[in-house]
Every structure is written in C-alpha cells, then in structure tokens.
DNA sequence: CAGTGGTCTAGACCACCAA
DNA sequence: TGGTGGTCTAGACCACTGC
C-alpha cells in the first residue's frame, strides 16, 4: 500500500477555495472571508491561509485589496486572435475551448512616442540596425472595463519613419501598418513569439497586478515584402486576462 | 515631491538575485548560497529570503531541491513552432527575439490509450459528440534532456477511430494525423488556444515543477475538409521551458 | 549527522479602507 | 476606529541530501 505523500495544507486549502469558486459558492465580485476567519475555519495559522490565497492571486482567480478584503475576480478573458482571416461558414463558431470576449475594443492610454532612441540590444539586432542607428519607440497601455490588461511598445527604424505620421501620437486610419504601407513598406508577414515570465516592478505597477502574477511576453515582428523587419511590437499581457488564439491551414 | 512607495524587501532581493544571475555571477547549474546565508547577507529574516526565492522559483529561474540547495536553472527554452511552413530564404534566421533550441525531438513516455471514454464536458462540446457518445483518449509525456516539459492528451471521436491504428500505442509513420488521412478525415485546418494557469497537483507532479509555477494550457483543435472536429489535443506546458512561435502572412 | 529547503506557528507593525 | 491585507520577524519541526 503506497501512501501518497500528503499534499501540503496550503495547497489543499487553495484547492478547496478554488473548488468553492468553481462551484459558484463565491460569485465573481464576492468577498472571501477574512484571513483570520479562514484560518479558524481550516484550523491553521493565518500565514498558511495566506500561502493558499497567494496561489489563487498569482493565478488571477482572486484579487486582494489592502484594507478591504480578497475578492473573486470576474473571469472573462479576452480572446486575442493572432491571425485574422475570413472564416469559412460554419467553422469556429461555438467551438472554442474557453469562452471569452471577442473583438471588443479596449481603451488606450499612456500613449507616448520618442524618436531617435537607442533600443535594447536584442531589439536592435532583430531590427537589423547598424551601430549607433536609432529607432522610433511608441508605447501605450490597453485597458478593458477600466482594468489594465496589456502594455505595448513598438520599435521602428528611425530612418524609415522620420517625418511620417508614425512619429505622431495619432497615426490616422489603419494605424502604423497603413502608414508603413504608405511608405512602401507594407507588412506582409508576421512572427509572434510568446514567453512567460515574472513582471518587472514597473510592469506590475502599470498593469495593477501582484508581483507574483506571471505576465505573457508577446513579441510581434513585422516583415515587409523584401523580408526587412519594419516593426517590432513588444507586448506585456496580464496572463489571467487573455486567451491567445491562432488559426491556420495545414 | 512624490516619493515612490518602497518596493518590498523580498522583491528587491529577488531583483538583486535575478540581476546577479543575468550578469553571470551564478552560472546555470550553480548553487546559490543557503537561505540562512542569504538572510545574513541581506540583513533580513530567513522567511523574507524565502519569499524572494519563491518568485524566482515560480518564474523558473531557479530550481530548489530539498536537502540540497537552490540551483540556477539552465535556461534553454524550446521553440515550439505552431505553424510549419517553408520559409523563404533569408527570412527568420537569426531574427528571433529569444534564443531557443529548435527542432529537437523530445523523449516520450507515460503513453496510454483508452477507448470508449466519456471526455470532459467542454471537450465533448467542441468535439461535437452527442449524448453518451464516447471518445478515444491518448495521453503521453514529453521530456527534453530528462526534464519533463509537456503533457499532452488527445481526444478523438470513438466512432471515427474504432479499429484503426489510432487506438494502438504505436500509430505508425506520420502519427495520428496520417492515420486520420487514411480514414478520409485528414486535418486541413487547426486552431490553437493558449491560456496560463496554476498546475493541478497531478500536473505539477508529472512535470516535476513547483506548485506555484504556472503552466501554459495549449489546446489544438483539428478540423477536416468538411469542417468537422476530428481531434482535440489538450497540452500542458512548463511555462519556463517554452517559447511559442507563430508565423503567418498578412 | 550536519546542513538544506519545506512547512507551519505565533505574533508584531504598518498602510489602507470602510463605517 | 476597527478590521483588512502586506510585510517582516523569530523560531519550531520535518524530510531529505550528501558526506
């Protein structure tokens, strides 16, 4: 008889609370009992309950507000489609694994544009910049229902975009890809690379997420018809807010 | 004069250690000083150092072994290409954001096949199964250099694959997609959906990851030429082990 | 058997929020 | 002003590793 190694208390408590939330005993927006109260209920020390809540918070299931309490996150992830393409009729509808909000337009703030900036080394390399060559950097933040969900920073070769609307805060209809097309460098191919890591202090602050919630780094590289890299968009996503979606033919 | 709210000690210590690792002061495989030693160095309590190490462990930067120490993870993520397509010459080479191992073949174990299984409700819905209709379930685990990196479970309609090699552990050259083609249901289109969440206890155990390391859920849905869903592959990835890569035309 | 990390306890002080 | 979560301390016991 092989007895399983006991799963630690704090993990069992996390599983308990997660199950309660999944069963709907706590609805989105509801406040969980206080830590001391939970500690008494489960018969453990407050710190043990804190560890359990830490797992749920890192996961994005709950959101704890200092001085107020721990609240169940309303979980409606955003579906981000990486490949936009007309769908044949009858395909795709209702056949996704996770329900998620689709095609809603987020609010944008913290827009800033800087010209003649030396980008990070790994960006400069992929952009194919020569030594001393600079870039135009466009930053912004996206929010959904008042909740920040993504930071994005675009890097473009300075020599390519100097004097164009791309160096302005407002780039006009179609955005910077339309303006790149105006300049004869329409993006025709993209690469998106995705990794998971901890947020920096600044990222956590701007996204209003706890320090132990991982973010998804999503870096989109845009190529023009000659195969030149014309833009790199470095995105930082709240990992609890998104479902990424890619569709493609065999 | 707005003074920034002080970043907590444990986060500053985590940043310190992360920077030391990035600078190469600790090489992959190296053992970090013990918790008590670090606590003395930083002038804080052992638990505070533990919190800092917890962040690095959740991130996958370090790996702590009970009774032995905390070791820097050798960081060589695996590049998983979601879209296989011939690249035009000169594209893509050396232009990726993150360096990663490419096209290495992982080891596979924990292979199991079960027929006539009732799949989870959300799988049954996407598979388009009628009530009581069952599926064939194929599970396996992938490892790289002895380190488990991914769990995968495929669900196929039982009526579609009954009696075919798909119900065997060994499916033959080309795998189950080739066998589906033999059956007249070649997959011609795919959807991949990606989410981040905490591992279950079983997932953490099979992947040998700590309970606070997020996993990436990657669910691939395969459609045949008639638009029927012929397979769902539910994958669980160690988020610290992978770079996901998608390339596509505008 | 000495040292390590994993878990857990008891309790302190603080900033913040709501009544 | 009382309760909340956030941080931090001091210390206990255990399982495991490696000498």
Short mmCIF file of C-alpha atoms (C1' of nucleotides) in Angstrom, two decimals:
data_model
loop_
_atom_site.label_atom_id
_atom_site.label_comp_id
_atom_site.label_asym_id
_atom_site.label_seq_id
_atom_site.Cartn_x
_atom_site.Cartn_y
_atom_site.Cartn_z
CA UNK A 1 0.00 0.00 0.00
CA UNK A 2 1.77 3.11 -1.21
CA UNK A 3 0.51 6.12 0.67
CA UNK A 4 0.68 9.28 -1.39
CA UNK A 5 2.90 11.97 0.09
CA UNK A 6 0.49 14.37 1.79
CA UNK A 7 -0.22 17.45 -0.29
CA UNK A 8 0.69 20.41 1.92
CA UNK A 9 -2.10 22.12 3.81
CA UNK A 10 -1.82 25.39 1.95
CA UNK A 11 -2.21 23.62 -1.38
CA UNK A 12 -5.20 21.69 -0.14
CA UNK A 13 -6.75 24.90 1.13
CA UNK A 14 -6.10 26.54 -2.24
CA UNK A 15 -7.76 23.60 -3.96
CA UNK A 16 -10.71 23.85 -1.57
CA UNK A 17 -11.20 27.53 -2.22
CA UNK A 18 -10.74 27.09 -5.96
CA UNK A 19 -13.37 24.37 -5.98
CA UNK A 20 -15.76 26.56 -3.99
CA UNK A 21 -15.35 29.33 -6.51
CA UNK A 22 -15.78 26.96 -9.44
CA UNK A 23 -18.96 25.62 -7.89
CA UNK A 24 -20.25 29.16 -7.66
CA UNK A 25 -20.37 29.34 -3.87
CA UNK A 26 -18.43 32.54 -4.28
CA UNK A 27 -19.55 34.60 -7.26
CA UNK A 28 -17.34 36.97 -9.20
CA UNK A 29 -17.02 40.16 -7.19
CA UNK A 30 -17.82 38.41 -3.91
CA UNK A 31 -15.56 38.92 -0.96
CA UNK A 32 -13.96 35.86 0.59
CA UNK A 33 -13.94 35.50 4.39
CA UNK A 34 -11.00 37.28 6.03
CA UNK A 35 -7.72 35.52 6.50
CA UNK A 36 -8.19 35.13 10.24
CA UNK A 37 -11.65 33.79 9.69
CA UNK A 38 -10.46 31.28 7.11
CA UNK A 39 -7.58 30.31 9.36
CA UNK A 40 -10.03 29.50 12.13
CA UNK A 41 -12.30 27.58 9.75
CA UNK A 42 -9.50 25.43 8.41
CA UNK A 43 -7.78 25.16 11.78
CA UNK A 44 -4.44 26.52 10.60
CA UNK A 45 -2.30 29.58 11.19
CA UNK A 46 -3.11 32.76 9.27
CA UNK A 47 0.12 32.54 7.28
CA UNK A 48 -0.88 29.14 5.96
CA UNK A 49 -4.10 30.63 4.62
CA UNK A 50 -2.06 33.47 3.15
CA UNK A 51 0.04 30.99 1.21
CA UNK A 52 -3.11 29.42 -0.20
CA UNK A 53 -4.54 32.79 -1.18
CA UNK A 54 -1.19 33.64 -2.73
CA UNK A 55 -1.61 30.79 -5.21
CA UNK A 56 -5.08 31.94 -6.18
CA UNK A 57 -3.90 35.51 -6.51
CA UNK A 58 -0.94 34.55 -8.68
CA UNK A 59 -3.36 32.59 -10.84
CA UNK A 60 -5.65 35.57 -11.22
CA UNK A 61 -8.62 33.82 -9.64
CA UNK A 62 -8.86 36.37 -6.84
CA UNK A 63 -7.81 39.94 -6.34
CA UNK A 64 -6.83 41.15 -2.88
CA UNK A 65 -7.27 44.77 -1.92
CA UNK A 66 -5.37 46.01 1.08
CA UNK A 67 -7.62 47.14 3.89
CA UNK A 68 -10.66 45.76 2.16
CA UNK A 69 -10.52 42.04 1.52
CA UNK A 70 -9.99 39.30 -1.04
CA UNK A 71 -12.43 39.29 -3.93
CA UNK A 72 -13.25 36.76 -6.61
CA UNK A 73 -12.11 38.08 -9.98
CA UNK A 74 -14.76 38.33 -12.62
CA UNK A 75 -13.24 35.96 -15.12
CA UNK A 76 -13.99 36.94 -18.67
CA UNK A 77 -10.76 36.55 -20.58
CA UNK A 78 -10.16 38.47 -23.75
CA UNK A 79 -9.69 36.45 -26.90
CA UNK A 80 -6.78 37.79 -28.89
CA UNK A 81 -6.73 36.48 -32.44
CA UNK A 82 -3.21 36.31 -33.75
CA UNK A 83 -4.23 35.53 -37.29
CA UNK A 84 -7.03 37.49 -38.84
CA UNK A 85 -8.54 35.68 -41.74
CA UNK A 86 -12.01 35.17 -43.10
CA UNK A 87 -13.51 32.08 -41.67
CA UNK A 88 -15.42 29.68 -43.87
CA UNK A 89 -19.03 29.43 -42.84
CA UNK A 90 -19.81 27.11 -40.02
CA UNK A 91 -16.26 26.97 -38.80
CA UNK A 92 -15.22 28.08 -35.44
CA UNK A 93 -18.47 29.34 -34.05
CA UNK A 94 -19.13 27.89 -30.63
CA UNK A 95 -16.25 25.52 -30.99
CA UNK A 96 -13.69 27.19 -28.81
CA UNK A 97 -12.42 25.58 -25.66
CA UNK A 98 -12.69 28.65 -23.49
CA UNK A 99 -15.44 31.22 -23.58
CA UNK A 100 -14.00 34.67 -23.93
CA UNK A 101 -14.91 38.11 -25.03
CA UNK A 102 -14.25 38.70 -28.65
CA UNK A 103 -13.48 41.70 -30.76
CA UNK A 104 -14.11 44.30 -28.10
CA UNK A 105 -12.12 47.45 -28.48
CA UNK A 106 -10.02 48.29 -25.46
CA UNK A 107 -9.31 51.74 -24.09
CA UNK A 108 -5.86 53.10 -24.77
CA UNK A 109 -3.90 55.45 -22.56
CA UNK A 110 -0.33 56.24 -21.53
CA UNK A 111 0.50 56.87 -25.18
CA UNK A 112 3.98 58.16 -25.78
CA UNK A 113 6.26 58.50 -28.78
CA UNK A 114 10.01 59.02 -28.72
CA UNK A 115 12.27 59.46 -31.71
CA UNK A 116 15.96 58.73 -32.07
CA UNK A 117 16.05 56.25 -29.24
CA UNK A 118 18.68 53.54 -28.95
CA UNK A 119 16.61 50.37 -28.47
CA UNK A 120 17.63 47.43 -26.26
CA UNK A 121 20.36 45.34 -27.83
CA UNK A 122 18.18 42.35 -28.65
CA UNK A 123 15.63 44.60 -30.35
CA UNK A 124 18.32 46.39 -32.36
CA UNK A 125 19.66 43.06 -33.54
CA UNK A 126 16.32 41.82 -34.86
CA UNK A 127 15.52 45.23 -36.35
CA UNK A 128 18.79 44.93 -38.21
CA UNK A 129 20.05 48.31 -37.02
CA UNK A 130 23.65 49.29 -37.60
CA UNK A 131 25.77 50.59 -34.75
CA UNK A 132 24.53 53.94 -33.48
CA UNK A 133 21.38 53.61 -35.57
CA UNK A 134 18.30 54.61 -33.65
CA UNK A 135 14.64 53.75 -33.53
CA UNK A 136 11.28 55.37 -33.06
CA UNK A 137 9.58 54.00 -29.96
CA UNK A 138 5.82 54.06 -29.45
CA UNK A 139 4.38 52.99 -26.09
CA UNK A 140 0.79 52.60 -24.94
CA UNK A 141 -1.41 50.76 -22.46
CA UNK A 142 -4.66 48.90 -23.16
CA UNK A 143 -7.47 48.53 -20.64
CA UNK A 144 -10.74 46.64 -20.67
CA UNK A 145 -13.56 47.84 -18.44
CA UNK A 146 -11.10 50.04 -16.62
CA UNK A 147 -8.73 47.15 -15.92
CA UNK A 148 -5.27 47.41 -17.50
CA UNK A 149 -4.60 44.24 -19.45
CA UNK A 150 -1.68 44.90 -21.81
CA UNK A 151 1.33 47.13 -22.30
CA UNK A 152 2.77 47.51 -25.78
CA UNK A 153 5.93 49.10 -27.08
CA UNK A 154 6.63 49.35 -30.81
CA UNK A 155 10.10 49.85 -32.22
CA UNK A 156 10.59 51.07 -35.80
CA UNK A 157 13.77 52.05 -37.64
CA UNK A 158 14.16 55.81 -37.24
CA UNK A 159 15.38 56.32 -40.80
CA UNK A 160 12.30 54.54 -42.13
CA UNK A 161 9.66 56.58 -40.32
CA UNK A 162 11.27 60.01 -39.81
CA UNK A 163 8.87 62.76 -40.77
CA UNK A 164 5.93 60.39 -41.25
CA UNK A 165 2.73 60.32 -39.16
CA UNK A 166 4.19 57.34 -37.36
CA UNK A 167 6.17 59.78 -35.26
CA UNK A 168 2.94 61.44 -34.14
CA UNK A 169 0.72 60.25 -31.31
CA UNK A 170 -2.19 59.92 -33.73
CA UNK A 171 -1.22 57.89 -36.78
CA UNK A 172 -4.54 58.11 -38.61
CA UNK A 173 -6.87 55.44 -40.03
CA UNK A 174 -5.36 51.99 -40.25
CA UNK A 175 -2.68 52.71 -37.71
CA UNK A 176 1.04 52.35 -38.19
CA UNK A 177 0.71 49.38 -40.56
CA UNK A 178 -1.27 51.52 -43.00
CA UNK A 179 1.35 54.26 -42.67
CA UNK A 180 4.14 51.77 -43.29
CA UNK A 181 2.27 50.77 -46.45
CA UNK A 182 2.16 54.45 -47.45
CA UNK A 183 5.92 54.47 -47.10
CA UNK A 184 6.24 51.45 -49.39
CA UNK A 185 6.96 49.02 -46.58
CA UNK A 186 3.65 47.30 -46.01
CA UNK A 187 3.98 44.42 -43.59
CA UNK A 188 3.15 41.19 -45.37
CA UNK A 189 4.34 38.64 -42.87
CA UNK A 190 4.45 38.37 -39.12
CA UNK A 191 6.09 36.35 -36.44
CA UNK A 192 4.71 36.21 -32.94
CA UNK A 193 6.83 34.79 -30.13
CA UNK A 194 5.39 34.06 -26.71
CA UNK A 195 7.05 33.54 -23.37
CA UNK A 196 6.00 33.56 -19.73
CA UNK A 197 7.89 35.40 -17.00
CA UNK A 198 7.53 37.47 -13.84
CA UNK A 199 6.67 41.15 -14.29
CA UNK A 200 9.19 43.82 -13.54
CA UNK A 201 8.20 46.22 -10.80
CA UNK A 202 7.16 48.78 -13.37
CA UNK A 203 5.12 46.29 -15.37
CA UNK A 204 3.32 45.08 -12.25
CA UNK A 205 2.53 48.66 -11.28
CA UNK A 206 1.27 49.72 -14.70
CA UNK A 207 -0.85 46.58 -15.05
CA UNK A 208 -2.03 46.69 -11.42
CA UNK A 209 -1.14 43.06 -10.91
CA UNK A 210 0.55 41.43 -7.92
CA UNK A 211 4.29 40.84 -8.11
CA UNK A 212 3.81 37.07 -8.26
CA UNK A 213 1.40 37.03 -11.22
CA UNK A 214 3.24 35.96 -14.36
CA UNK A 215 2.89 38.00 -17.50
CA UNK A 216 2.98 36.78 -21.06
CA UNK A 217 5.56 38.43 -23.26
CA UNK A 218 4.29 38.50 -26.82
CA UNK A 219 6.66 39.95 -29.38
CA UNK A 220 5.38 40.54 -32.89
CA UNK A 221 7.90 41.03 -35.68
CA UNK A 222 6.59 42.54 -38.91
CA UNK A 223 8.33 41.95 -42.25
CA UNK A 224 7.79 43.85 -45.48
CA UNK A 225 7.79 42.26 -48.94
CA UNK A 226 11.57 42.38 -49.14
CA UNK A 227 11.88 40.50 -45.87
CA UNK A 228 13.04 43.55 -43.97
CA UNK A 229 11.94 43.90 -40.35
CA UNK A 230 9.90 47.11 -40.25
CA UNK A 231 8.46 46.90 -36.75
CA UNK A 232 8.81 45.02 -33.51
CA UNK A 233 5.92 45.22 -31.08
CA UNK A 234 6.90 44.12 -27.59
CA UNK A 235 3.74 43.34 -25.62
CA UNK A 236 3.23 42.51 -21.95
CA UNK A 237 -0.05 40.79 -21.15
CA UNK A 238 -1.75 40.08 -17.85
CA UNK A 239 -1.69 36.31 -18.17
CA UNK A 240 -5.01 36.00 -16.36
CA UNK A 241 -6.80 38.30 -18.79
CA UNK A 242 -6.18 36.65 -22.13
CA UNK A 243 -6.81 33.66 -24.31
CA UNK A 244 -4.50 33.68 -27.31
CA UNK A 245 -5.98 32.21 -30.44
CA UNK A 246 -4.24 31.14 -33.63
CA UNK A 247 -5.93 29.54 -36.62
CA UNK A 248 -4.14 28.29 -39.68
CA UNK A 249 -4.32 25.81 -42.53
CA UNK A 250 -2.25 22.66 -42.64
CA UNK B 1 7.73 65.71 -4.31
CA UNK B 2 6.06 62.33 -4.71
CA UNK B 3 8.15 59.65 -3.08
CA UNK B 4 7.74 56.24 -4.68
CA UNK B 5 6.26 53.62 -2.38
CA UNK B 6 9.17 51.45 -1.35
CA UNK B 7 9.33 48.16 -3.21
CA UNK B 8 9.16 45.45 -0.54
CA UNK B 9 12.41 43.87 0.60
CA UNK B 10 11.65 40.45 -0.77
CA UNK B 11 11.03 41.89 -4.22
CA UNK B 12 14.22 43.90 -4.11
CA UNK B 13 16.12 40.79 -3.05
CA UNK B 14 14.54 38.85 -5.90
CA UNK B 15 15.58 41.62 -8.30
CA UNK B 16 19.09 41.54 -6.85
CA UNK B 17 19.44 37.80 -7.28
CA UNK B 18 17.90 37.89 -10.74
CA UNK B 19 20.38 40.56 -11.78
CA UNK B 20 23.27 38.53 -10.37
CA UNK B 21 22.16 35.53 -12.39
CA UNK B 22 21.70 37.62 -15.54
CA UNK B 23 25.19 39.04 -15.11
CA UNK B 24 26.53 35.53 -14.94
CA UNK B 25 27.74 35.70 -11.36
CA UNK B 26 25.82 32.49 -10.87
CA UNK B 27 26.04 30.16 -13.85
CA UNK B 28 23.38 27.64 -14.83
CA UNK B 29 23.72 24.67 -12.52
CA UNK B 30 25.42 26.70 -9.80
CA UNK B 31 24.11 26.50 -6.27
CA UNK B 32 23.01 29.72 -4.62
CA UNK B 33 24.07 30.43 -1.04
CA UNK B 34 21.77 28.85 1.54
CA UNK B 35 18.74 30.70 2.79
CA UNK B 36 20.28 31.44 6.17
CA UNK B 37 23.42 32.66 4.50
CA UNK B 38 21.49 34.94 2.16
CA UNK B 39 19.37 36.18 5.05
CA UNK B 40 22.53 37.20 6.89
CA UNK B 41 23.97 38.85 3.78
CA UNK B 42 20.85 40.91 3.13
CA UNK B 43 20.21 41.52 6.81
CA UNK B 44 16.69 40.09 6.78
CA UNK B 45 14.84 37.15 8.25
CA UNK B 46 15.11 33.77 6.51
CA UNK B 47 11.45 33.86 5.53
CA UNK B 48 11.97 37.10 3.65
CA UNK B 49 14.67 35.45 1.59
CA UNK B 50 12.34 32.52 1.07
CA UNK B 51 9.73 34.83 -0.41
CA UNK B 52 12.31 36.22 -2.82
CA UNK B 53 13.45 32.75 -3.84
CA UNK B 54 9.80 31.80 -4.28
CA UNK B 55 9.45 34.40 -7.03
CA UNK B 56 12.50 33.11 -8.85
CA UNK B 57 11.31 29.55 -8.48
CA UNK B 58 7.84 30.35 -9.78
CA UNK B 59 9.49 32.05 -12.73
CA UNK B 60 11.63 29.02 -13.48
CA UNK B 61 14.90 30.88 -12.99
CA UNK B 62 15.97 28.59 -10.16
CA UNK B 63 15.15 25.10 -9.04
CA UNK B 64 15.24 24.24 -5.35
CA UNK B 65 15.99 20.72 -4.22
CA UNK B 66 15.06 19.80 -0.69
CA UNK B 67 18.01 18.96 1.47
CA UNK B 68 20.40 20.08 -1.20
CA UNK B 69 20.06 23.72 -2.16
CA UNK B 70 18.77 26.20 -4.70
CA UNK B 71 20.27 25.88 -8.17
CA UNK B 72 20.23 28.14 -11.20
CA UNK B 73 18.17 26.55 -13.95
CA UNK B 74 19.93 26.05 -17.22
CA UNK B 75 17.77 28.26 -19.39
CA UNK B 76 17.47 26.94 -22.90
CA UNK B 77 13.83 27.20 -23.81
CA UNK B 78 12.36 25.01 -26.50
CA UNK B 79 10.98 26.76 -29.54
CA UNK B 80 7.64 25.28 -30.47
CA UNK B 81 6.56 26.28 -33.97
CA UNK B 82 2.80 26.38 -34.19
CA UNK B 83 2.75 26.84 -37.93
CA UNK B 84 5.02 24.71 -40.04
CA UNK B 85 5.63 26.29 -43.37
CA UNK B 86 8.56 26.66 -45.71
CA UNK B 87 10.39 29.84 -45.04
CA UNK B 88 11.54 31.99 -47.90
CA UNK B 89 15.28 32.33 -47.99
CA UNK B 90 16.76 34.89 -45.71
CA UNK B 91 13.72 35.13 -43.54
CA UNK B 92 13.71 34.29 -39.92
CA UNK B 93 17.25 33.15 -39.47
CA UNK B 94 18.85 34.90 -36.54
CA UNK B 95 15.92 37.24 -36.26
CA UNK B 96 14.13 35.78 -33.30
CA UNK B 97 13.80 37.65 -30.06
CA UNK B 98 14.74 34.78 -27.79
CA UNK B 99 17.36 32.19 -28.46
CA UNK B 100 15.93 28.75 -28.09
CA UNK B 101 16.54 25.21 -29.11
CA UNK B 102 14.86 24.31 -32.32
CA UNK B 103 13.54 21.15 -33.83
CA UNK B 104 14.95 18.79 -31.26
CA UNK B 105 12.99 15.64 -30.78
CA UNK B 106 11.84 15.09 -27.22
CA UNK B 107 11.60 11.78 -25.42
CA UNK B 108 8.12 10.41 -24.96
CA UNK B 109 6.91 8.27 -22.08
CA UNK B 110 3.81 7.63 -20.00
CA UNK B 111 1.98 6.69 -23.19
CA UNK B 112 -1.52 5.41 -22.64
CA UNK B 113 -4.56 4.83 -24.81
CA UNK B 114 -8.11 4.37 -23.62
CA UNK B 115 -11.15 3.70 -25.78
CA UNK B 116 -14.81 4.45 -25.13
CA UNK B 117 -14.08 7.17 -22.61
CA UNK B 118 -16.56 9.94 -21.80
CA UNK B 119 -14.49 13.10 -22.21
CA UNK B 120 -14.86 16.23 -20.07
CA UNK B 121 -17.95 18.22 -20.95
CA UNK B 122 -16.13 21.11 -22.63
CA UNK B 123 -14.16 18.69 -24.79
CA UNK B 124 -17.29 16.76 -25.77
CA UNK B 125 -18.97 20.01 -26.80
CA UNK B 126 -16.17 21.08 -29.12
CA UNK B 127 -15.78 17.55 -30.49
CA UNK B 128 -19.47 17.73 -31.34
CA UNK B 129 -20.27 14.49 -29.55
CA UNK B 130 -23.88 13.51 -28.99
CA UNK B 131 -25.05 12.49 -25.53
CA UNK B 132 -23.46 9.26 -24.36
CA UNK B 133 -21.07 9.36 -27.32
CA UNK B 134 -17.55 8.46 -26.30
CA UNK B 135 -14.01 9.28 -27.33
CA UNK B 136 -10.65 7.66 -27.71
CA UNK B 137 -8.13 9.27 -25.36
CA UNK B 138 -4.38 9.19 -25.95
CA UNK B 139 -2.05 10.52 -23.26
CA UNK B 140 1.73 10.97 -23.23
CA UNK B 141 4.51 12.99 -21.66
CA UNK B 142 7.39 14.74 -23.43
CA UNK B 143 10.82 15.29 -21.87
CA UNK B 144 13.91 17.13 -23.03
CA UNK B 145 17.26 16.08 -21.61
CA UNK B 146 15.45 14.09 -18.96
CA UNK B 147 13.37 17.04 -17.85
CA UNK B 148 9.60 16.71 -18.33
CA UNK B 149 8.34 19.71 -20.29
CA UNK B 150 4.88 18.87 -21.62
CA UNK B 151 1.89 16.66 -21.02
CA UNK B 152 -0.48 16.00 -23.89
CA UNK B 153 -3.87 14.34 -24.09
CA UNK B 154 -5.60 13.78 -27.42
CA UNK B 155 -9.34 13.22 -27.72
CA UNK B 156 -10.82 11.70 -30.89
CA UNK B 157 -14.39 10.62 -31.65
CA UNK B 158 -14.60 6.92 -30.81
CA UNK B 159 -16.81 6.12 -33.81
CA UNK B 160 -14.26 7.74 -36.13
CA UNK B 161 -11.20 5.82 -35.00
CA UNK B 162 -12.54 2.47 -33.76
CA UNK B 163 -10.50 -0.39 -35.15
CA UNK B 164 -7.83 1.88 -36.64
CA UNK B 165 -4.18 2.08 -35.59
CA UNK B 166 -5.10 5.25 -33.69
CA UNK B 167 -6.33 3.00 -30.92
CA UNK B 168 -2.89 1.41 -30.64
CA UNK B 169 0.03 2.81 -28.69
CA UNK B 170 2.10 2.89 -31.88
CA UNK B 171 0.28 4.65 -34.66
CA UNK B 172 2.92 4.24 -37.37
CA UNK B 173 4.72 6.76 -39.61
CA UNK B 174 3.16 10.21 -39.68
CA UNK B 175 1.32 9.70 -36.42
CA UNK B 176 -2.37 10.08 -35.86
CA UNK B 177 -2.77 12.84 -38.44
CA UNK B 178 -1.57 10.48 -41.16
CA UNK B 179 -3.94 7.81 -39.87
CA UNK B 180 -6.81 10.27 -39.86
CA UNK B 181 -5.95 10.97 -43.50
CA UNK B 182 -6.10 7.21 -44.17
CA UNK B 183 -9.61 7.28 -42.75
CA UNK B 184 -10.61 10.10 -45.09
CA UNK B 185 -10.51 12.77 -42.41
CA UNK B 186 -7.19 14.49 -42.97
CA UNK B 187 -6.84 17.58 -40.80
CA UNK B 188 -6.60 20.63 -43.03
CA UNK B 189 -7.05 23.40 -40.54
CA UNK B 190 -6.07 23.99 -36.93
CA UNK B 191 -6.90 26.26 -34.07
CA UNK B 192 -4.57 26.68 -31.14
CA UNK B 193 -5.80 28.36 -27.97
CA UNK B 194 -3.43 29.35 -25.19
CA UNK B 195 -4.08 30.18 -21.56
CA UNK B 196 -2.00 30.45 -18.39
CA UNK B 197 -3.00 28.89 -15.08
CA UNK B 198 -1.70 27.10 -11.99
CA UNK B 199 -0.96 23.39 -12.36
CA UNK B 200 -3.11 20.82 -10.66
CA UNK B 201 -1.34 18.66 -8.13
CA UNK B 202 -1.09 15.86 -10.67
CA UNK B 203 0.28 18.15 -13.38
CA UNK B 204 2.88 19.60 -11.03
CA UNK B 205 3.97 16.11 -10.03
CA UNK B 206 4.20 14.73 -13.57
CA UNK B 207 6.08 17.81 -14.80
CA UNK B 208 8.25 17.99 -11.68
CA UNK B 209 7.51 21.67 -11.22
CA UNK B 210 6.72 23.56 -8.02
CA UNK B 211 3.09 24.20 -7.17
CA UNK B 212 3.46 27.92 -7.78
CA UNK B 213 4.91 27.68 -11.30
CA UNK B 214 2.23 28.49 -13.86
CA UNK B 215 1.68 26.18 -16.79
CA UNK B 216 0.55 27.08 -20.27
CA UNK B 217 -2.54 25.29 -21.46
CA UNK B 218 -2.36 24.89 -25.23
CA UNK B 219 -5.36 23.26 -26.85
CA UNK B 220 -5.14 22.36 -30.52
CA UNK B 221 -8.35 21.66 -32.42
CA UNK B 222 -8.00 19.87 -35.75
CA UNK B 223 -10.64 20.21 -38.48
CA UNK B 224 -11.05 18.03 -41.55
CA UNK B 225 -12.06 19.31 -45.00
CA UNK B 226 -15.74 19.23 -44.07
CA UNK B 227 -15.11 21.38 -41.03
CA UNK B 228 -15.62 18.51 -38.61
CA UNK B 229 -13.52 18.46 -35.46
CA UNK B 230 -11.50 15.26 -35.67
CA UNK B 231 -9.11 15.73 -32.77
CA UNK B 232 -8.54 17.90 -29.73
CA UNK B 233 -5.06 17.86 -28.24
CA UNK B 234 -5.01 19.26 -24.73
CA UNK B 235 -1.42 20.16 -23.82
CA UNK B 236 0.10 21.31 -20.54
CA UNK B 237 3.46 23.05 -20.88
CA UNK B 238 6.04 24.02 -18.30
CA UNK B 239 5.84 27.76 -18.90
CA UNK B 240 9.54 28.18 -18.17
CA UNK B 241 10.59 25.66 -20.82
CA UNK B 242 8.98 27.01 -23.96
CA UNK B 243 8.93 29.79 -26.48
CA UNK B 244 5.84 29.56 -28.66
CA UNK B 245 6.33 30.73 -32.20
CA UNK B 246 3.73 31.53 -34.84
CA UNK B 247 4.47 32.86 -38.31
CA UNK B 248 1.85 33.87 -40.81
CA UNK B 249 1.18 36.11 -43.80
CA UNK B 250 -0.87 39.26 -43.58
"C1'" DC C 1 24.90 13.58 11.28
"C1'" DA C 2 25.09 18.28 9.89
"C1'" DG C 3 23.00 21.26 6.64
"C1'" DT C 4 19.36 22.10 3.48
"C1'" DG C 5 14.85 23.53 1.95
"C1'" DG C 6 9.53 22.79 3.03
"C1'" DT C 7 6.06 23.59 6.13
"C1'" DC C 8 3.83 25.69 9.90
"C1'" DT C 9 3.16 28.50 14.09
"C1'" DA C 10 2.66 32.91 16.92
"C1'" DG C 11 2.85 37.41 16.79
"C1'" DA C 12 4.33 42.16 15.52
"C1'" DC C 13 3.79 46.63 12.95
"C1'" DC C 14 2.12 49.07 9.06
"C1'" DA C 15 -0.96 51.15 5.36
"C1'" DC C 16 -5.25 51.22 3.80
"C1'" DC C 17 -10.35 51.06 3.65
"C1'" DA C 18 -14.94 51.48 5.23
"C1'" DA C 19 -18.22 52.63 8.50
"C1'" DT D 1 -11.69 53.49 14.64
"C1'" DG D 2 -11.71 48.67 13.94
"C1'" DG D 3 -10.73 45.28 10.58
"C1'" DT D 4 -8.24 44.15 6.50
"C1'" DG D 5 -4.38 42.52 3.89
"C1'" DG D 6 1.04 43.30 3.28
"C1'" DT D 7 5.26 42.77 5.28
"C1'" DC D 8 8.54 41.03 8.41
"C1'" DT D 9 10.47 38.66 12.47
"C1'" DA D 10 11.86 34.55 15.47
"C1'" DG D 11 11.70 30.07 15.82
"C1'" DA D 12 9.95 25.16 15.58
"C1'" DC D 13 9.76 20.51 13.39
"C1'" DC D 14 10.27 17.59 9.45
"C1'" DA D 15 12.17 15.16 5.23
"C1'" DC D 16 15.73 14.85 2.52
"C1'" DT D 17 20.69 15.13 0.81
"C1'" DG D 18 25.30 14.29 0.95
"C1'" DC D 19 29.37 13.50 3.45
#
